Tab-separated table of N, CA and C in Angstrom:
chain	number	residue	atom	x	y	z
R	190	MET	N	0.648	-1.080	0.023
R	190	MET	CA	0.042	-0.086	-0.150
R	190	MET	C	0.830	1.161	-0.104
R	191	SER	N	0.668	2.142	-0.990
R	191	SER	CA	1.478	3.249	-1.021
R	191	SER	C	1.153	4.417	-0.148
R	192	ILE	N	-0.398	4.268	0.340
R	192	ILE	CA	-0.870	5.517	0.991
R	192	ILE	C	-0.319	5.308	2.521
R	193	ARG	N	-0.114	6.474	3.319
R	193	ARG	CA	0.265	6.189	4.827
R	193	ARG	C	-0.962	5.777	5.272
R	194	PRO	N	-0.866	4.887	6.232
R	194	PRO	CA	-2.084	4.450	7.169
R	194	PRO	C	-2.605	5.478	7.890
R	195	PHE	N	-2.063	6.643	8.554
R	195	PHE	CA	-2.883	7.487	9.125
R	195	PHE	C	-2.078	8.684	8.890
R	196	GLU	N	-2.652	9.863	9.137
R	196	GLU	CA	-2.259	11.277	8.943
R	196	GLU	C	-3.053	12.156	9.967
R	197	VAL	N	-2.220	13.283	10.731
R	197	VAL	CA	-2.868	14.085	11.356
R	197	VAL	C	-3.560	15.218	10.663
R	198	VAL	N	-4.925	15.409	10.994
R	198	VAL	CA	-5.544	16.275	10.302
R	198	VAL	C	-6.144	17.342	10.975
R	199	GLU	N	-5.906	18.789	10.734
R	199	GLU	CA	-6.235	19.895	11.369
R	199	GLU	C	-7.628	19.983	11.741
R	200	HIS	N	-7.749	20.410	12.910
R	200	HIS	CA	-9.365	20.286	13.372
R	200	HIS	C	-9.437	21.501	14.434
R	201	THR	N	-10.332	22.120	14.587
R	201	THR	CA	-10.446	23.460	15.116
R	201	THR	C	-9.820	23.383	16.711
R	202	ALA	N	-10.626	22.566	17.397
R	202	ALA	CA	-9.866	22.674	18.873
R	202	ALA	C	-9.421	21.569	19.430
R	203	ASP	N	-9.596	20.318	18.497
R	203	ASP	CA	-9.070	19.165	18.843
R	203	ASP	C	-7.994	18.428	17.964
R	204	TRP	N	-7.781	17.199	18.156
R	204	TRP	CA	-6.922	16.542	17.118
R	204	TRP	C	-7.759	15.458	16.422
R	205	ALA	N	-7.530	15.252	15.251
R	205	ALA	CA	-8.083	14.272	14.517
R	205	ALA	C	-7.137	13.654	13.573
R	206	LEU	N	-7.467	12.402	13.442
R	206	LEU	CA	-6.521	11.499	12.366
R	206	LEU	C	-7.332	10.873	11.485
R	207	ARG	N	-6.980	10.752	10.132
R	207	ARG	CA	-7.468	10.131	8.999
R	207	ARG	C	-6.926	8.981	8.786
R	208	ILE	N	-7.571	7.836	9.002
R	208	ILE	CA	-7.120	6.330	8.858
R	208	ILE	C	-7.332	5.826	7.504
R	209	THR	N	-6.656	5.242	6.695
R	209	THR	CA	-6.874	4.560	5.455
R	209	THR	C	-6.219	3.303	5.763
R	210	ALA	N	-6.920	2.157	5.355
R	210	ALA	CA	-6.839	0.776	5.522
R	210	ALA	C	-7.428	-0.121	4.596
R	211	PRO	N	-6.768	-1.392	4.238
R	211	PRO	CA	-7.308	-2.194	3.194
R	211	PRO	C	-8.631	-2.882	3.808
R	212	ASP	N	-8.769	-3.103	5.159
R	212	ASP	CA	-9.873	-3.854	5.627
R	212	ASP	C	-10.079	-3.224	7.239
R	213	LEU	N	-11.176	-3.687	7.731
R	213	LEU	CA	-11.757	-3.298	9.086
R	213	LEU	C	-10.512	-3.641	10.167
R	214	MET	N	-10.055	-4.801	10.015
R	214	MET	CA	-9.239	-5.217	11.179
R	214	MET	C	-7.957	-4.377	11.150
R	215	THR	N	-7.597	-4.049	9.987
R	215	THR	CA	-6.380	-3.392	10.075
R	215	THR	C	-6.683	-1.840	10.083
R	216	LEU	N	-7.714	-1.189	9.698
R	216	LEU	CA	-8.085	0.061	10.026
R	216	LEU	C	-8.420	0.156	11.731
R	217	PHE	N	-8.655	-0.707	12.618
R	217	PHE	CA	-8.628	-0.749	14.000
R	217	PHE	C	-7.182	-0.521	14.489
R	218	VAL	N	-6.311	-1.517	13.862
R	218	VAL	CA	-4.981	-1.379	14.154
R	218	VAL	C	-4.304	-0.003	14.037
R	219	TYR	N	-4.408	0.541	12.685
R	219	TYR	CA	-3.772	1.805	12.209
R	219	TYR	C	-4.323	2.865	13.077
R	220	ALA	N	-5.452	2.675	13.681
R	220	ALA	CA	-6.193	3.823	14.265
R	220	ALA	C	-5.634	3.877	15.846
R	221	ALA	N	-5.225	2.679	16.436
R	221	ALA	CA	-4.601	2.627	17.600
R	221	ALA	C	-3.031	3.118	17.329
R	222	GLN	N	-2.516	2.592	16.385
R	222	GLN	CA	-1.003	3.225	16.083
R	222	GLN	C	-1.017	4.679	15.930
R	223	GLY	N	-1.865	5.337	15.205
R	223	GLY	CA	-2.293	6.603	14.860
R	223	GLY	C	-2.306	7.517	16.349
R	224	MET	N	-3.263	7.157	17.156
R	224	MET	CA	-3.387	7.481	18.667
R	224	MET	C	-2.201	7.462	19.150
R	225	ASN	N	-1.823	6.542	19.287
R	225	ASN	CA	-0.457	6.165	20.029
R	225	ASN	C	0.632	7.390	19.675
R	226	SER	N	0.788	7.733	18.284
R	226	SER	CA	1.496	8.583	18.022
R	226	SER	C	1.298	10.123	18.493
R	227	LEU	N	0.291	10.250	18.771
R	227	LEU	CA	-0.395	11.497	19.397
R	227	LEU	C	0.252	11.423	21.013
R	228	LEU	N	0.019	10.214	21.569
R	228	LEU	CA	0.157	10.058	23.070
R	228	LEU	C	1.576	10.308	23.308
R	229	VAL	N	2.608	9.518	22.621
R	229	VAL	CA	3.970	9.331	22.790
R	229	VAL	C	4.841	9.699	21.402
R	230	SER	N	5.697	10.526	21.643
R	230	SER	CA	6.417	10.788	20.219
R	230	SER	C	7.336	9.697	19.839
R	231	LYS	N	7.909	9.205	21.332
R	231	LYS	CA	9.123	8.194	20.916
R	231	LYS	C	8.515	6.877	21.284
R	232	LEU	N	7.436	6.229	20.675
R	232	LEU	CA	6.946	5.048	21.101
R	232	LEU	C	7.968	3.784	21.123
R	233	GLU	N	8.898	3.748	20.561
R	233	GLU	CA	10.009	2.833	20.648
R	233	GLU	C	10.554	2.568	21.988
R	234	GLU	N	10.515	3.841	22.797
R	234	GLU	CA	10.937	3.705	24.115
R	234	GLU	C	10.012	3.079	25.208
R	235	VAL	N	8.645	2.950	24.877
R	235	VAL	CA	7.871	2.007	25.542
R	235	VAL	C	7.931	0.687	25.687
R	236	ALA	N	8.015	-0.027	26.897
R	236	ALA	CA	8.462	-1.337	26.790
R	236	ALA	C	7.143	-2.133	26.400
R	237	LYS	N	7.386	-3.322	26.388
R	237	LYS	CA	6.178	-4.322	25.763
R	237	LYS	C	5.970	-5.385	26.792
R	238	ASP	N	6.215	-4.859	28.078
R	238	ASP	CA	5.988	-5.923	29.310
R	238	ASP	C	4.768	-6.174	29.893
R	239	VAL	N	3.659	-5.593	29.285
R	239	VAL	CA	2.339	-5.639	29.928
R	239	VAL	C	1.446	-6.339	28.787
R	240	GLN	N	0.825	-7.325	29.086
R	240	GLN	CA	-0.260	-7.815	27.993
R	240	GLN	C	-1.638	-7.896	28.653
R	241	ARG	N	-2.678	-7.602	27.995
R	241	ARG	CA	-4.091	-7.517	28.397
R	241	ARG	C	-4.817	-7.801	27.230
R	242	GLU	N	-6.056	-8.546	27.690
R	242	GLU	CA	-7.127	-8.782	26.719
R	242	GLU	C	-8.205	-7.992	26.512
R	243	VAL	N	-8.739	-7.432	25.333
R	243	VAL	CA	-9.797	-6.518	25.371
R	243	VAL	C	-10.970	-7.283	24.560
R	244	VAL	N	-11.932	-7.123	25.232
R	244	VAL	CA	-13.262	-7.786	24.572
R	244	VAL	C	-14.313	-6.765	24.508
R	245	LEU	N	-14.900	-6.375	23.418
R	245	LEU	CA	-15.765	-5.061	23.234
R	245	LEU	C	-17.006	-5.679	22.541
R	246	GLU	N	-18.100	-4.905	22.827
R	246	GLU	CA	-19.302	-5.150	21.972
R	246	GLU	C	-19.912	-3.614	21.818
R	247	ALA	N	-20.404	-3.644	20.609
R	247	ALA	CA	-20.971	-2.182	20.314
R	247	ALA	C	-22.081	-2.365	19.362
R	248	PHE	N	-22.981	-1.247	19.204
R	248	PHE	CA	-23.956	-1.305	18.107
R	248	PHE	C	-23.593	-1.082	16.671
R	249	ASP	N	-22.525	-0.622	16.447
R	249	ASP	CA	-22.066	-0.655	15.019
R	249	ASP	C	-20.571	-0.466	14.818
R	250	GLN	N	-20.054	-0.449	13.860
R	250	GLN	CA	-18.504	-0.449	13.691
R	250	GLN	C	-17.992	0.762	14.049
R	251	GLU	N	-18.605	1.900	13.840
R	251	GLU	CA	-18.157	3.181	14.353
R	251	GLU	C	-17.985	3.245	15.882
R	252	SER	N	-18.964	2.857	16.471
R	252	SER	CA	-19.146	2.951	17.890
R	252	SER	C	-17.912	1.899	18.552
R	253	LEU	N	-17.945	0.631	17.798
R	253	LEU	CA	-16.938	-0.384	18.231
R	253	LEU	C	-15.464	0.443	18.247
R	254	LEU	N	-15.063	0.921	17.125
R	254	LEU	CA	-13.928	1.988	16.945
R	254	LEU	C	-13.526	2.858	18.053
R	255	VAL	N	-14.851	3.640	18.341
R	255	VAL	CA	-14.849	4.426	19.701
R	255	VAL	C	-14.380	3.615	20.751
R	256	GLU	N	-15.234	2.445	20.850
R	256	GLU	CA	-14.851	1.918	22.357
R	256	GLU	C	-13.402	1.408	22.438
R	257	TRP	N	-12.964	1.105	21.386
R	257	TRP	CA	-11.453	0.176	21.277
R	257	TRP	C	-10.476	1.268	21.620
R	258	LEU	N	-10.723	2.611	20.930
R	258	LEU	CA	-9.893	3.732	21.256
R	258	LEU	C	-9.937	4.045	22.562
R	259	SER	N	-11.128	4.254	22.847
R	259	SER	CA	-11.305	4.813	24.455
R	259	SER	C	-10.762	4.005	25.464
R	260	GLU	N	-10.791	2.586	25.276
R	260	GLU	CA	-10.091	1.744	26.155
R	260	GLU	C	-8.692	1.949	26.275
R	261	LEU	N	-8.185	2.043	25.114
R	261	LEU	CA	-6.530	2.393	25.161
R	261	LEU	C	-6.442	3.830	25.628
R	262	ALA	N	-7.076	4.798	25.496
R	262	ALA	CA	-6.872	6.292	25.942
R	262	ALA	C	-6.985	6.254	27.397
R	263	TYR	N	-7.992	5.264	27.831
R	263	TYR	CA	-8.215	5.050	29.315
R	263	TYR	C	-7.079	4.592	29.990
R	264	TRP	N	-6.322	3.553	29.328
R	264	TRP	CA	-5.187	2.921	30.214
R	264	TRP	C	-4.003	4.143	30.042
R	265	ALA	N	-3.908	4.748	29.108
R	265	ALA	CA	-2.964	5.917	29.008
R	265	ALA	C	-3.012	7.133	29.993
R	266	GLU	N	-4.400	7.254	30.387
R	266	GLU	CA	-4.548	8.442	31.212
R	266	GLU	C	-4.301	7.963	32.651
R	267	ARG	N	-5.015	6.725	33.175
R	267	ARG	CA	-4.963	6.161	34.164
R	267	ARG	C	-3.562	5.820	34.672
R	268	GLU	N	-2.971	4.762	33.882
R	268	GLU	CA	-1.781	4.209	33.988
R	268	GLU	C	-0.757	4.615	33.647
R	269	GLN	N	-0.678	5.455	32.665
R	269	GLN	CA	0.278	5.740	31.573
R	269	GLN	C	0.664	4.652	30.815
R	270	LEU	N	0.074	3.682	30.659
R	270	LEU	CA	-0.147	2.638	29.781
R	270	LEU	C	-0.104	2.662	28.377
R	271	VAL	N	0.964	2.288	27.393
R	271	VAL	CA	0.587	2.681	26.034
R	271	VAL	C	0.728	1.311	25.378
R	272	MET	N	-0.161	0.902	24.534
R	272	MET	CA	-0.021	-0.515	23.774
R	272	MET	C	0.535	-0.335	22.667
R	273	ARG	N	1.622	-1.320	22.384
R	273	ARG	CA	2.206	-1.101	21.019
R	273	ARG	C	2.056	-2.503	20.167
R	274	GLU	N	1.458	-3.434	20.606
R	274	GLU	CA	1.414	-4.576	19.943
R	274	GLU	C	-0.136	-4.939	19.741
R	275	PHE	N	-0.830	-5.329	18.743
R	275	PHE	CA	-2.112	-5.447	18.628
R	275	PHE	C	-2.408	-6.814	17.768
R	276	SER	N	-3.015	-7.883	18.619
R	276	SER	CA	-3.105	-9.330	18.018
R	276	SER	C	-4.696	-9.326	17.861
R	277	VAL	N	-5.588	-8.855	16.800
R	277	VAL	CA	-6.773	-8.928	16.669
R	277	VAL	C	-7.237	-10.406	16.699
R	278	GLN	N	-8.104	-11.024	17.609
R	278	GLN	CA	-8.278	-12.478	17.574
R	278	GLN	C	-9.628	-12.452	16.896
R	279	HIS	N	-10.706	-11.469	16.987
R	279	HIS	CA	-11.952	-11.602	16.425
R	279	HIS	C	-12.441	-10.154	15.980
R	280	LEU	N	-13.094	-9.828	14.933
R	280	LEU	CA	-13.473	-8.540	14.526
R	280	LEU	C	-14.794	-8.796	13.718
R	281	SER	N	-15.911	-8.236	14.154
R	281	SER	CA	-17.242	-7.998	13.517
R	281	SER	C	-17.678	-6.656	13.490
R	282	PRO	N	-18.734	-6.093	12.684
R	282	PRO	CA	-19.066	-4.782	13.077
R	282	PRO	C	-19.560	-4.532	14.355
R	283	THR	N	-19.734	-5.478	15.140
R	283	THR	CA	-20.327	-5.151	16.432
R	283	THR	C	-19.467	-5.807	17.642
R	284	GLU	N	-18.602	-6.581	17.039
R	284	GLU	CA	-17.746	-7.422	18.448
R	284	GLU	C	-16.231	-7.137	18.192
R	285	PHE	N	-15.584	-7.267	19.324
R	285	PHE	CA	-14.032	-7.108	18.966
R	285	PHE	C	-13.477	-7.897	20.218
R	286	ARG	N	-12.272	-8.706	19.846
R	286	ARG	CA	-11.502	-9.306	20.837
R	286	ARG	C	-10.127	-9.349	20.427
R	287	ALA	N	-9.097	-8.778	21.074
R	287	ALA	CA	-7.670	-8.787	20.789
R	287	ALA	C	-6.827	-8.937	22.119
R	288	VAL	N	-5.550	-9.227	21.902
R	288	VAL	CA	-4.731	-9.159	22.900
R	288	VAL	C	-3.662	-8.265	22.673
R	289	VAL	N	-3.319	-7.290	23.555
R	289	VAL	CA	-2.507	-6.098	23.234
R	289	VAL	C	-1.361	-6.174	24.113
R	290	ARG	N	-0.149	-5.583	23.632
R	290	ARG	CA	0.939	-5.659	24.389
R	290	ARG	C	1.588	-4.225	24.712
R	291	GLY	N	2.123	-3.930	25.884
R	291	GLY	CA	2.952	-2.389	25.812
R	291	GLY	C	3.369	-2.292	27.209
R	292	GLY	N	3.557	-0.908	27.516
R	292	GLY	CA	3.968	-0.712	28.800
R	292	GLY	C	3.864	0.845	29.397
R	293	LYS	N	4.619	1.009	30.189
R	293	LYS	CA	4.421	2.398	30.810
R	293	LYS	C	5.332	3.230	29.966
R	294	ALA	N	4.635	4.510	29.683
R	294	ALA	CA	5.616	5.409	28.685
R	294	ALA	C	6.239	6.333	29.691
R	295	PRO	N	7.562	6.812	29.368
R	295	PRO	CA	8.118	7.748	30.189
R	295	PRO	C	7.315	8.901	30.774
R	296	GLU	N	6.514	9.388	29.442
R	296	GLU	CA	5.605	10.589	29.785
R	296	GLU	C	4.796	10.631	28.563
R	297	LEU	N	3.559	11.333	28.812
R	297	LEU	CA	2.714	11.275	27.609
R	297	LEU	C	2.972	12.887	27.217
R	298	ASP	N	2.794	12.826	25.710
R	298	ASP	CA	3.119	14.138	25.126
R	298	ASP	C	1.739	14.839	24.844
R	299	LYS	N	0.671	14.131	24.694
R	299	LYS	CA	-0.560	14.664	24.868
R	299	LYS	C	-1.639	13.745	25.655
R	300	HIS	N	-2.510	14.466	25.943
R	300	HIS	CA	-3.586	13.599	26.899
R	300	HIS	C	-4.733	13.840	26.142
R	301	ILE	N	-5.683	12.559	26.055
R	301	ILE	CA	-6.678	12.523	25.287
R	301	ILE	C	-7.698	12.278	26.347
R	302	LYS	N	-8.756	13.338	26.268
R	302	LYS	CA	-9.901	13.106	27.148
R	302	LYS	C	-10.934	12.276	26.753
R	303	ALA	N	-11.126	12.386	25.343
R	303	ALA	CA	-12.122	11.314	24.936
R	303	ALA	C	-11.801	11.134	23.446
R	304	VAL	N	-12.392	10.072	22.952
R	304	VAL	CA	-12.609	9.820	21.570
R	304	VAL	C	-13.815	10.103	20.926
R	305	THR	N	-14.078	11.076	19.930
R	305	THR	CA	-15.636	11.469	19.864
R	305	THR	C	-16.400	10.810	18.638
R	306	TYR	N	-17.427	11.164	18.421
R	306	TYR	CA	-18.078	10.319	17.376
R	306	TYR	C	-18.422	11.461	16.282
R	307	HIS	N	-17.734	12.901	16.513
R	307	HIS	CA	-17.760	13.950	15.613
R	307	HIS	C	-17.679	13.350	14.142
R	308	ASN	N	-18.720	13.563	13.555
R	308	ASN	CA	-18.558	13.248	11.847
R	308	ASN	C	-17.791	11.778	11.626
R	309	LEU	N	-17.663	10.806	12.620
R	309	LEU	CA	-17.224	9.542	12.347
R	309	LEU	C	-18.189	8.762	11.377
R	310	GLU	N	-17.711	8.244	10.347
R	310	GLU	CA	-18.139	7.252	9.495
R	310	GLU	C	-17.074	6.539	8.983
R	311	ILE	N	-16.923	5.297	8.739
R	311	ILE	CA	-16.107	4.184	8.459
R	311	ILE	C	-16.775	3.971	6.948
R	312	GLU	N	-15.988	4.565	5.921
R	312	GLU	CA	-16.300	4.859	4.414
R	312	GLU	C	-15.225	3.589	3.610
R	313	GLN	N	-16.162	3.098	2.717
R	313	GLN	CA	-15.382	2.389	1.747
R	313	GLN	C	-14.966	3.288	0.528
R	314	THR	N	-13.666	3.388	0.200
R	314	THR	CA	-13.120	4.054	-0.794
R	314	THR	C	-12.350	3.358	-2.026
R	315	SER	N	-11.729	3.835	-3.027
R	315	SER	CA	-10.959	3.110	-3.738
R	315	SER	C	-9.744	2.371	-3.290
R	316	ASP	N	-9.362	3.114	-2.118
R	316	ASP	CA	-8.121	2.522	-1.323
R	316	ASP	C	-8.221	1.511	-0.360
R	317	GLY	N	-9.700	1.279	0.015
R	317	GLY	CA	-10.059	0.340	1.006
R	317	GLY	C	-10.981	1.308	1.991
R	318	LEU	N	-10.803	1.191	3.211
R	318	LEU	CA	-11.678	1.815	4.093
R	318	LEU	C	-11.063	2.992	4.707
R	319	GLN	N	-11.801	4.146	4.995
R	319	GLN	CA	-11.287	5.234	5.626
R	319	GLN	C	-12.075	5.882	6.471
R	320	ALA	N	-11.534	6.560	7.519
R	320	ALA	CA	-12.347	7.034	8.557
R	320	ALA	C	-11.435	8.043	9.402
R	321	THR	N	-12.387	9.312	9.715
R	321	THR	CA	-11.630	10.241	10.482
R	321	THR	C	-11.824	10.382	11.890
R	322	ILE	N	-11.011	10.370	12.603
R	322	ILE	CA	-11.327	10.189	14.253
R	322	ILE	C	-10.858	11.478	14.890
R	323	VAL	N	-11.927	12.006	15.519
R	323	VAL	CA	-11.473	13.133	16.220
R	323	VAL	C	-11.269	13.059	17.814
R	324	PHE	N	-10.200	13.446	18.414
R	324	PHE	CA	-9.954	13.179	19.835
R	324	PHE	C	-10.149	14.699	20.495
R	325	ASP	N	-10.633	14.557	21.703
R	325	ASP	CA	-10.824	15.591	22.574
R	325	ASP	C	-9.645	15.903	23.387
R	326	VAL	N	-8.710	16.876	23.292
R	326	VAL	CA	-7.412	16.675	24.060
R	326	VAL	C	-7.559	17.849	24.961
C-alpha cells in the first residue's frame, strides 16, 4: 500500500486522524497506532512487558472503533500505559476481541480526554476503508 495508514488532520480545537486501511481489522490497528503517535512521540521507548485482553461489543462498527480507542486512551490516562502490539483475535462490525502488549510510557506528550463520534463514519473508498477520528485533548 503506497498510502500512509494515518495522518494528523487539522481540526479546530481538538486533534483528528484520518485512517486509511485495506480492511476493518487493519483500520482498527492503524487507528490505535495513530492515536499512540499522538500520546507518545518516541513510541519505541515504551516497553512491551504488559499484556491485556480486550473484549468489546457495540451497536455498529463506528461505535466499536470509539470503544476500542477509548479503552486504550483510558489506560494511557489512568496508568500511563501505552500499547504497542495488537493481535486482533476476532472482529465483526459489532464485536471485537484482541490481545495487546505495551508498557508504561516515560511521559505522555498529549492527553486524550475522549474519543469522539464527531462526523465519524467508516467509508469504503477506492483504497479500502477510511475514517476520520476526532480526539478531545
